[in-house]
Amino acid sequence: MGRFTEARFLLSAAAAGQFPPDRGCEVAFAGRSNAGKSSAINAILARRSLARTGKTPGQTRLLNFFELEAGRRIVDLPGYGYARVPERERLQWGPLLEALRERRSLRGLFLIVDARRGLREPDLALIEWANPAARGVHVLLTKTDKLNRGEAAEVLRATHKRLEGRITAQLFSAQNGMGLAEAEQTLLRWLGEDSAGE
Ligand code: GDP
Protein backbone atom coordinates (compact mmCIF):
# COMPACT_ATOMS: atom_id res chain seq x y z
CA MET A 1 0.00 0.00 0.00
CA GLY A 2 0.92 3.62 -0.01
CA ARG A 3 1.85 3.57 -3.65
CA PHE A 4 0.35 6.99 -4.26
CA THR A 5 2.25 9.00 -1.71
CA GLU A 6 1.79 12.16 -3.74
CA ALA A 7 -2.02 11.87 -3.92
CA ARG A 8 -3.64 15.25 -3.55
CA PHE A 9 -6.98 16.93 -3.93
CA LEU A 10 -7.17 18.54 -7.37
CA LEU A 11 -10.51 20.28 -7.72
CA SER A 12 -14.27 20.11 -7.16
CA ALA A 13 -16.45 20.48 -10.24
CA ALA A 14 -20.04 21.67 -10.21
CA ALA A 15 -20.12 21.87 -14.01
CA ALA A 16 -18.42 20.00 -16.82
CA GLY A 17 -16.46 23.11 -17.80
CA GLN A 18 -14.57 22.80 -14.54
CA PHE A 19 -13.32 19.27 -15.16
CA PRO A 20 -9.56 18.86 -15.50
CA PRO A 21 -8.28 18.36 -19.08
CA ASP A 22 -9.33 15.02 -20.56
CA ARG A 23 -5.84 13.52 -20.69
CA GLY A 24 -4.23 10.55 -19.00
CA CYS A 25 -6.35 8.07 -17.03
CA GLU A 26 -8.99 8.43 -14.40
CA VAL A 27 -11.15 6.08 -12.37
CA ALA A 28 -14.50 7.02 -10.83
CA PHE A 29 -15.78 5.99 -7.40
CA ALA A 30 -19.51 5.99 -6.80
CA GLY A 31 -21.98 4.60 -4.33
CA ARG A 32 -25.05 5.18 -2.30
CA SER A 33 -24.61 7.72 0.51
CA ASN A 34 -23.11 6.08 3.56
CA ALA A 35 -22.16 2.92 1.66
CA GLY A 36 -18.54 3.45 2.71
CA LYS A 37 -17.12 5.11 -0.40
CA SER A 38 -14.89 7.66 1.32
CA SER A 39 -13.55 4.99 3.66
CA ALA A 40 -12.82 2.73 0.69
CA ILE A 41 -10.98 5.48 -1.21
CA ASN A 42 -8.91 6.34 1.83
CA ALA A 43 -8.10 2.68 2.53
CA ILE A 44 -7.09 1.96 -1.08
CA LEU A 45 -4.93 5.05 -1.25
CA ALA A 46 -3.66 4.41 2.28
CA ARG A 47 -4.77 7.88 3.26
CA ARG A 48 -6.69 8.59 6.39
CA SER A 49 -8.60 11.59 5.16
CA LEU A 50 -8.14 12.30 1.49
CA ALA A 51 -11.87 11.81 0.94
CA ARG A 52 -13.92 12.99 3.88
CA THR A 53 -15.87 10.30 5.70
CA GLY A 54 -18.92 10.50 7.86
CA LYS A 55 -20.26 13.70 6.36
CA THR A 56 -23.96 14.45 6.14
CA PRO A 57 -25.42 12.02 3.60
CA GLY A 58 -26.07 13.63 0.25
CA GLN A 59 -24.45 16.88 1.24
CA THR A 60 -21.90 17.05 -1.53
CA ARG A 61 -23.19 17.36 -5.09
CA LEU A 62 -19.82 18.03 -6.60
CA LEU A 63 -17.43 15.78 -8.45
CA ASN A 64 -14.15 15.76 -6.56
CA PHE A 65 -11.03 15.03 -8.55
CA PHE A 66 -7.86 13.80 -6.90
CA GLU A 67 -4.54 13.48 -8.63
CA LEU A 68 -2.57 10.40 -7.64
CA GLU A 69 0.36 11.28 -9.84
CA ALA A 70 0.71 13.24 -13.07
CA GLY A 71 -2.03 12.22 -15.50
CA ARG A 72 -3.62 9.70 -13.11
CA ARG A 73 -6.74 10.73 -11.27
CA ILE A 74 -9.66 9.43 -9.32
CA VAL A 75 -13.08 11.08 -9.38
CA ASP A 76 -15.26 10.89 -6.31
CA LEU A 77 -18.93 11.08 -7.34
CA PRO A 78 -21.61 12.41 -5.00
CA GLY A 79 -23.35 9.74 -2.94
CA TYR A 80 -26.82 8.96 -4.26
CA GLY A 81 -29.99 7.44 -2.89
CA TYR A 82 -30.55 10.21 -0.44
CA ALA A 83 -34.08 11.49 -0.89
CA ARG A 84 -33.72 15.01 0.40
CA VAL A 85 -31.57 16.41 -2.37
CA PRO A 86 -32.99 19.71 -3.63
CA GLU A 87 -34.49 19.54 -7.12
CA ARG A 88 -32.05 22.16 -8.40
CA GLU A 89 -29.10 19.94 -7.47
CA ARG A 90 -30.69 16.85 -8.97
CA LEU A 91 -30.97 18.66 -12.28
CA GLN A 92 -27.28 19.55 -12.22
CA TRP A 93 -26.23 16.01 -11.58
CA GLY A 94 -27.47 14.48 -14.86
CA PRO A 95 -25.45 16.64 -17.27
CA LEU A 96 -22.42 16.38 -15.04
CA LEU A 97 -22.55 12.59 -15.20
CA GLU A 98 -23.13 12.64 -18.94
CA ALA A 99 -20.06 14.79 -19.43
CA LEU A 100 -17.98 12.52 -17.23
CA ARG A 101 -19.03 9.46 -19.17
CA GLU A 102 -17.87 11.06 -22.41
CA ARG A 103 -14.32 11.47 -21.17
CA ARG A 104 -11.70 9.41 -22.93
CA SER A 105 -9.63 9.29 -19.78
CA LEU A 106 -12.36 7.53 -17.77
CA ARG A 107 -11.10 3.95 -17.58
CA GLY A 108 -13.35 2.39 -15.01
CA LEU A 109 -15.84 2.69 -12.22
CA PHE A 110 -15.55 1.42 -8.68
CA LEU A 111 -19.04 0.97 -7.32
CA ILE A 112 -19.18 0.85 -3.54
CA VAL A 113 -22.05 -1.21 -2.16
CA ASP A 114 -22.80 -1.98 1.47
CA ALA A 115 -22.57 -5.78 1.53
CA ARG A 116 -25.43 -5.95 4.00
CA ARG A 117 -27.75 -4.30 1.47
CA GLY A 118 -26.43 -5.71 -1.79
CA LEU A 119 -27.07 -4.16 -5.21
CA ARG A 120 -30.16 -1.98 -5.44
CA GLU A 121 -31.88 -0.12 -8.24
CA PRO A 122 -29.77 3.07 -8.15
CA ASP A 123 -26.61 0.95 -8.20
CA LEU A 124 -27.82 -0.90 -11.27
CA ALA A 125 -28.65 2.41 -12.96
CA LEU A 126 -25.14 3.63 -12.32
CA ILE A 127 -23.65 0.46 -13.77
CA GLU A 128 -25.65 1.07 -16.95
CA TRP A 129 -24.48 4.67 -16.93
CA ALA A 130 -20.86 3.54 -16.85
CA ASN A 131 -21.48 1.28 -19.85
CA PRO A 132 -19.69 -1.87 -18.69
CA ALA A 133 -19.27 -3.06 -22.27
CA ALA A 134 -16.93 -0.13 -22.88
CA ARG A 135 -15.04 0.18 -19.59
CA GLY A 136 -14.50 -1.75 -16.41
CA VAL A 137 -17.00 -1.76 -13.58
CA HIS A 138 -15.74 -3.22 -10.30
CA VAL A 139 -18.14 -3.62 -7.38
CA LEU A 140 -16.69 -3.40 -3.88
CA LEU A 141 -19.03 -5.13 -1.48
CA THR A 142 -17.87 -3.34 1.61
CA LYS A 143 -18.37 -3.53 5.39
CA THR A 144 -17.93 -7.31 5.15
CA ASP A 145 -16.54 -7.17 8.68
CA LYS A 146 -20.22 -6.93 9.66
CA LEU A 147 -21.07 -10.23 7.98
CA ASN A 148 -20.06 -13.80 8.68
CA ARG A 149 -18.25 -15.78 6.01
CA GLY A 150 -21.36 -17.51 4.70
CA GLU A 151 -23.29 -14.25 4.36
CA ALA A 152 -20.37 -12.57 2.60
CA ALA A 153 -19.97 -15.46 0.16
CA GLU A 154 -23.69 -15.35 -0.58
CA VAL A 155 -23.79 -11.63 -1.36
CA LEU A 156 -20.80 -12.03 -3.68
CA ARG A 157 -22.48 -14.93 -5.45
CA ALA A 158 -25.75 -12.99 -5.81
CA THR A 159 -23.91 -9.94 -7.17
CA HIS A 160 -22.10 -11.98 -9.81
CA LYS A 161 -25.29 -13.75 -10.76
CA ARG A 162 -27.21 -10.51 -11.12
CA LEU A 163 -24.70 -9.06 -13.58
CA GLU A 164 -23.23 -12.16 -15.11
CA GLY A 165 -19.95 -11.49 -16.85
CA ARG A 166 -20.59 -7.76 -17.17
CA ILE A 167 -18.82 -6.59 -14.06
CA THR A 168 -16.24 -7.79 -11.59
CA ALA A 169 -16.96 -7.82 -7.87
CA GLN A 170 -15.16 -8.55 -4.64
CA LEU A 171 -15.58 -8.54 -0.90
CA PHE A 172 -14.05 -5.58 0.91
CA SER A 173 -13.73 -3.95 4.29
CA ALA A 174 -12.12 -0.61 5.00
CA GLN A 175 -12.19 -1.57 8.64
CA ASN A 176 -10.19 -4.80 8.64
CA GLY A 177 -8.48 -4.52 5.25
CA MET A 178 -10.24 -7.44 3.60
CA GLY A 179 -9.84 -7.26 -0.18
CA LEU A 180 -7.60 -4.21 -0.10
CA ALA A 181 -4.86 -5.73 -2.26
CA GLU A 182 -7.35 -6.88 -4.90
CA ALA A 183 -8.97 -3.44 -5.04
CA GLU A 184 -5.62 -1.75 -5.35
CA GLN A 185 -4.62 -4.07 -8.18
CA THR A 186 -7.77 -3.19 -10.10
CA LEU A 187 -7.12 0.51 -9.64
CA LEU A 188 -3.50 0.17 -10.76
CA ARG A 189 -4.49 -1.88 -13.78
CA TRP A 190 -6.99 0.71 -14.93
CA LEU A 191 -4.70 3.63 -14.27
CA GLY A 192 -1.80 1.93 -15.95
CA GLU A 193 -3.53 0.97 -19.17
CA ASP A 194 -2.04 3.82 -21.16
CA SER A 195 0.95 5.94 -20.46
CA ALA A 196 0.07 8.89 -18.28
CA GLY A 197 -0.26 12.35 -19.76
CA GLU A 198 -0.97 11.03 -23.21
P1 GDP B 1 -19.72 7.37 2.13
O1 GDP B 1 -20.87 8.25 2.48
O2 GDP B 1 -20.11 6.32 1.16
O3 GDP B 1 -18.47 8.09 1.75
O4 GDP B 1 -19.41 6.52 3.46
P2 GDP B 1 -18.27 6.71 4.58
O5 GDP B 1 -16.98 6.18 4.10
O6 GDP B 1 -18.34 8.09 5.11
O7 GDP B 1 -18.79 5.65 5.66
C1 GDP B 1 -20.11 5.70 6.19
C2 GDP B 1 -20.09 5.02 7.55
O8 GDP B 1 -19.77 3.63 7.40
C3 GDP B 1 -19.04 5.59 8.50
O9 GDP B 1 -19.59 5.58 9.80
C4 GDP B 1 -17.89 4.61 8.37
O10 GDP B 1 -17.11 4.55 9.54
C5 GDP B 1 -18.62 3.30 8.14
N1 GDP B 1 -17.79 2.36 7.34
C6 GDP B 1 -17.22 2.59 6.15
N2 GDP B 1 -16.56 1.49 5.70
C7 GDP B 1 -16.71 0.55 6.64
C8 GDP B 1 -16.27 -0.83 6.78
O11 GDP B 1 -15.60 -1.42 5.92
N3 GDP B 1 -16.70 -1.50 7.90
C9 GDP B 1 -17.45 -0.91 8.86
N4 GDP B 1 -17.82 -1.67 9.91
N5 GDP B 1 -17.88 0.36 8.77
C10 GDP B 1 -17.52 1.08 7.69
CSV table of C-alpha atoms in Angstrom, one decimal, residues 22-189:
chain,number,residue,atom,x,y,z
A,22,ASP,CA,-9.3,15.0,-20.6
A,23,ARG,CA,-5.8,13.5,-20.7
A,24,GLY,CA,-4.2,10.6,-19.0
A,25,CYS,CA,-6.3,8.1,-17.0
A,26,GLU,CA,-9.0,8.4,-14.4
A,27,VAL,CA,-11.2,6.1,-12.4
A,28,ALA,CA,-14.5,7.0,-10.8
A,29,PHE,CA,-15.8,6.0,-7.4
A,30,ALA,CA,-19.5,6.0,-6.8
A,31,GLY,CA,-22.0,4.6,-4.3
A,32,ARG,CA,-25.0,5.2,-2.3
A,33,SER,CA,-24.6,7.7,0.5
A,34,ASN,CA,-23.1,6.1,3.6
A,35,ALA,CA,-22.2,2.9,1.7
A,36,GLY,CA,-18.5,3.5,2.7
A,37,LYS,CA,-17.1,5.1,-0.4
A,38,SER,CA,-14.9,7.7,1.3
A,39,SER,CA,-13.5,5.0,3.7
A,40,ALA,CA,-12.8,2.7,0.7
A,41,ILE,CA,-11.0,5.5,-1.2
A,42,ASN,CA,-8.9,6.3,1.8
A,43,ALA,CA,-8.1,2.7,2.5
A,44,ILE,CA,-7.1,2.0,-1.1
A,45,LEU,CA,-4.9,5.1,-1.3
A,46,ALA,CA,-3.7,4.4,2.3
A,47,ARG,CA,-4.8,7.9,3.3
A,48,ARG,CA,-6.7,8.6,6.4
A,49,SER,CA,-8.6,11.6,5.2
A,50,LEU,CA,-8.1,12.3,1.5
A,51,ALA,CA,-11.9,11.8,0.9
A,52,ARG,CA,-13.9,13.0,3.9
A,53,THR,CA,-15.9,10.3,5.7
A,54,GLY,CA,-18.9,10.5,7.9
A,55,LYS,CA,-20.3,13.7,6.4
A,56,THR,CA,-24.0,14.4,6.1
A,57,PRO,CA,-25.4,12.0,3.6
A,58,GLY,CA,-26.1,13.6,0.3
A,59,GLN,CA,-24.5,16.9,1.2
A,60,THR,CA,-21.9,17.1,-1.5
A,61,ARG,CA,-23.2,17.4,-5.1
A,62,LEU,CA,-19.8,18.0,-6.6
A,63,LEU,CA,-17.4,15.8,-8.4
A,64,ASN,CA,-14.2,15.8,-6.6
A,65,PHE,CA,-11.0,15.0,-8.6
A,66,PHE,CA,-7.9,13.8,-6.9
A,67,GLU,CA,-4.5,13.5,-8.6
A,68,LEU,CA,-2.6,10.4,-7.6
A,69,GLU,CA,0.4,11.3,-9.8
A,70,ALA,CA,0.7,13.2,-13.1
A,71,GLY,CA,-2.0,12.2,-15.5
A,72,ARG,CA,-3.6,9.7,-13.1
A,73,ARG,CA,-6.7,10.7,-11.3
A,74,ILE,CA,-9.7,9.4,-9.3
A,75,VAL,CA,-13.1,11.1,-9.4
A,76,ASP,CA,-15.3,10.9,-6.3
A,77,LEU,CA,-18.9,11.1,-7.3
A,78,PRO,CA,-21.6,12.4,-5.0
A,79,GLY,CA,-23.4,9.7,-2.9
A,80,TYR,CA,-26.8,9.0,-4.3
A,81,GLY,CA,-30.0,7.4,-2.9
A,82,TYR,CA,-30.5,10.2,-0.4
A,83,ALA,CA,-34.1,11.5,-0.9
A,84,ARG,CA,-33.7,15.0,0.4
A,85,VAL,CA,-31.6,16.4,-2.4
A,86,PRO,CA,-33.0,19.7,-3.6
A,87,GLU,CA,-34.5,19.5,-7.1
A,88,ARG,CA,-32.1,22.2,-8.4
A,89,GLU,CA,-29.1,19.9,-7.5
A,90,ARG,CA,-30.7,16.9,-9.0
A,91,LEU,CA,-31.0,18.7,-12.3
A,92,GLN,CA,-27.3,19.6,-12.2
A,93,TRP,CA,-26.2,16.0,-11.6
A,94,GLY,CA,-27.5,14.5,-14.9
A,95,PRO,CA,-25.5,16.6,-17.3
A,96,LEU,CA,-22.4,16.4,-15.0
A,97,LEU,CA,-22.6,12.6,-15.2
A,98,GLU,CA,-23.1,12.6,-18.9
A,99,ALA,CA,-20.1,14.8,-19.4
A,100,LEU,CA,-18.0,12.5,-17.2
A,101,ARG,CA,-19.0,9.5,-19.2
A,102,GLU,CA,-17.9,11.1,-22.4
A,103,ARG,CA,-14.3,11.5,-21.2
A,104,ARG,CA,-11.7,9.4,-22.9
A,105,SER,CA,-9.6,9.3,-19.8
A,106,LEU,CA,-12.4,7.5,-17.8
A,107,ARG,CA,-11.1,3.9,-17.6
A,108,GLY,CA,-13.3,2.4,-15.0
A,109,LEU,CA,-15.8,2.7,-12.2
A,110,PHE,CA,-15.5,1.4,-8.7
A,111,LEU,CA,-19.0,1.0,-7.3
A,112,ILE,CA,-19.2,0.9,-3.5
A,113,VAL,CA,-22.0,-1.2,-2.2
A,114,ASP,CA,-22.8,-2.0,1.5
A,115,ALA,CA,-22.6,-5.8,1.5
A,116,ARG,CA,-25.4,-5.9,4.0
A,117,ARG,CA,-27.7,-4.3,1.5
A,118,GLY,CA,-26.4,-5.7,-1.8
A,119,LEU,CA,-27.1,-4.2,-5.2
A,120,ARG,CA,-30.2,-2.0,-5.4
A,121,GLU,CA,-31.9,-0.1,-8.2
A,122,PRO,CA,-29.8,3.1,-8.2
A,123,ASP,CA,-26.6,1.0,-8.2
A,124,LEU,CA,-27.8,-0.9,-11.3
A,125,ALA,CA,-28.7,2.4,-13.0
A,126,LEU,CA,-25.1,3.6,-12.3
A,127,ILE,CA,-23.7,0.5,-13.8
A,128,GLU,CA,-25.6,1.1,-17.0
A,129,TRP,CA,-24.5,4.7,-16.9
A,130,ALA,CA,-20.9,3.5,-16.9
A,131,ASN,CA,-21.5,1.3,-19.9
A,132,PRO,CA,-19.7,-1.9,-18.7
A,133,ALA,CA,-19.3,-3.1,-22.3
A,134,ALA,CA,-16.9,-0.1,-22.9
A,135,ARG,CA,-15.0,0.2,-19.6
A,136,GLY,CA,-14.5,-1.8,-16.4
A,137,VAL,CA,-17.0,-1.8,-13.6
A,138,HIS,CA,-15.7,-3.2,-10.3
A,139,VAL,CA,-18.1,-3.6,-7.4
A,140,LEU,CA,-16.7,-3.4,-3.9
A,141,LEU,CA,-19.0,-5.1,-1.5
A,142,THR,CA,-17.9,-3.3,1.6
A,143,LYS,CA,-18.4,-3.5,5.4
A,144,THR,CA,-17.9,-7.3,5.2
A,145,ASP,CA,-16.5,-7.2,8.7
A,146,LYS,CA,-20.2,-6.9,9.7
A,147,LEU,CA,-21.1,-10.2,8.0
A,148,ASN,CA,-20.1,-13.8,8.7
A,149,ARG,CA,-18.3,-15.8,6.0
A,150,GLY,CA,-21.4,-17.5,4.7
A,151,GLU,CA,-23.3,-14.3,4.4
A,152,ALA,CA,-20.4,-12.6,2.6
A,153,ALA,CA,-20.0,-15.5,0.2
A,154,GLU,CA,-23.7,-15.4,-0.6
A,155,VAL,CA,-23.8,-11.6,-1.4
A,156,LEU,CA,-20.8,-12.0,-3.7
A,157,ARG,CA,-22.5,-14.9,-5.5
A,158,ALA,CA,-25.7,-13.0,-5.8
A,159,THR,CA,-23.9,-9.9,-7.2
A,160,HIS,CA,-22.1,-12.0,-9.8
A,161,LYS,CA,-25.3,-13.7,-10.8
A,162,ARG,CA,-27.2,-10.5,-11.1
A,163,LEU,CA,-24.7,-9.1,-13.6
A,164,GLU,CA,-23.2,-12.2,-15.1
A,165,GLY,CA,-19.9,-11.5,-16.9
A,166,ARG,CA,-20.6,-7.8,-17.2
A,167,ILE,CA,-18.8,-6.6,-14.1
A,168,THR,CA,-16.2,-7.8,-11.6
A,169,ALA,CA,-17.0,-7.8,-7.9
A,170,GLN,CA,-15.2,-8.6,-4.6
A,171,LEU,CA,-15.6,-8.5,-0.9
A,172,PHE,CA,-14.1,-5.6,0.9
A,173,SER,CA,-13.7,-4.0,4.3
A,174,ALA,CA,-12.1,-0.6,5.0
A,175,GLN,CA,-12.2,-1.6,8.6
A,176,ASN,CA,-10.2,-4.8,8.6
A,177,GLY,CA,-8.5,-4.5,5.3
A,178,MET,CA,-10.2,-7.4,3.6
A,179,GLY,CA,-9.8,-7.3,-0.2
A,180,LEU,CA,-7.6,-4.2,-0.1
A,181,ALA,CA,-4.9,-5.7,-2.3
A,182,GLU,CA,-7.4,-6.9,-4.9
A,183,ALA,CA,-9.0,-3.4,-5.0
A,184,GLU,CA,-5.6,-1.8,-5.3
A,185,GLN,CA,-4.6,-4.1,-8.2
A,186,THR,CA,-7.8,-3.2,-10.1
A,187,LEU,CA,-7.1,0.5,-9.6
A,188,LEU,CA,-3.5,0.2,-10.8
A,189,ARG,CA,-4.5,-1.9,-13.8
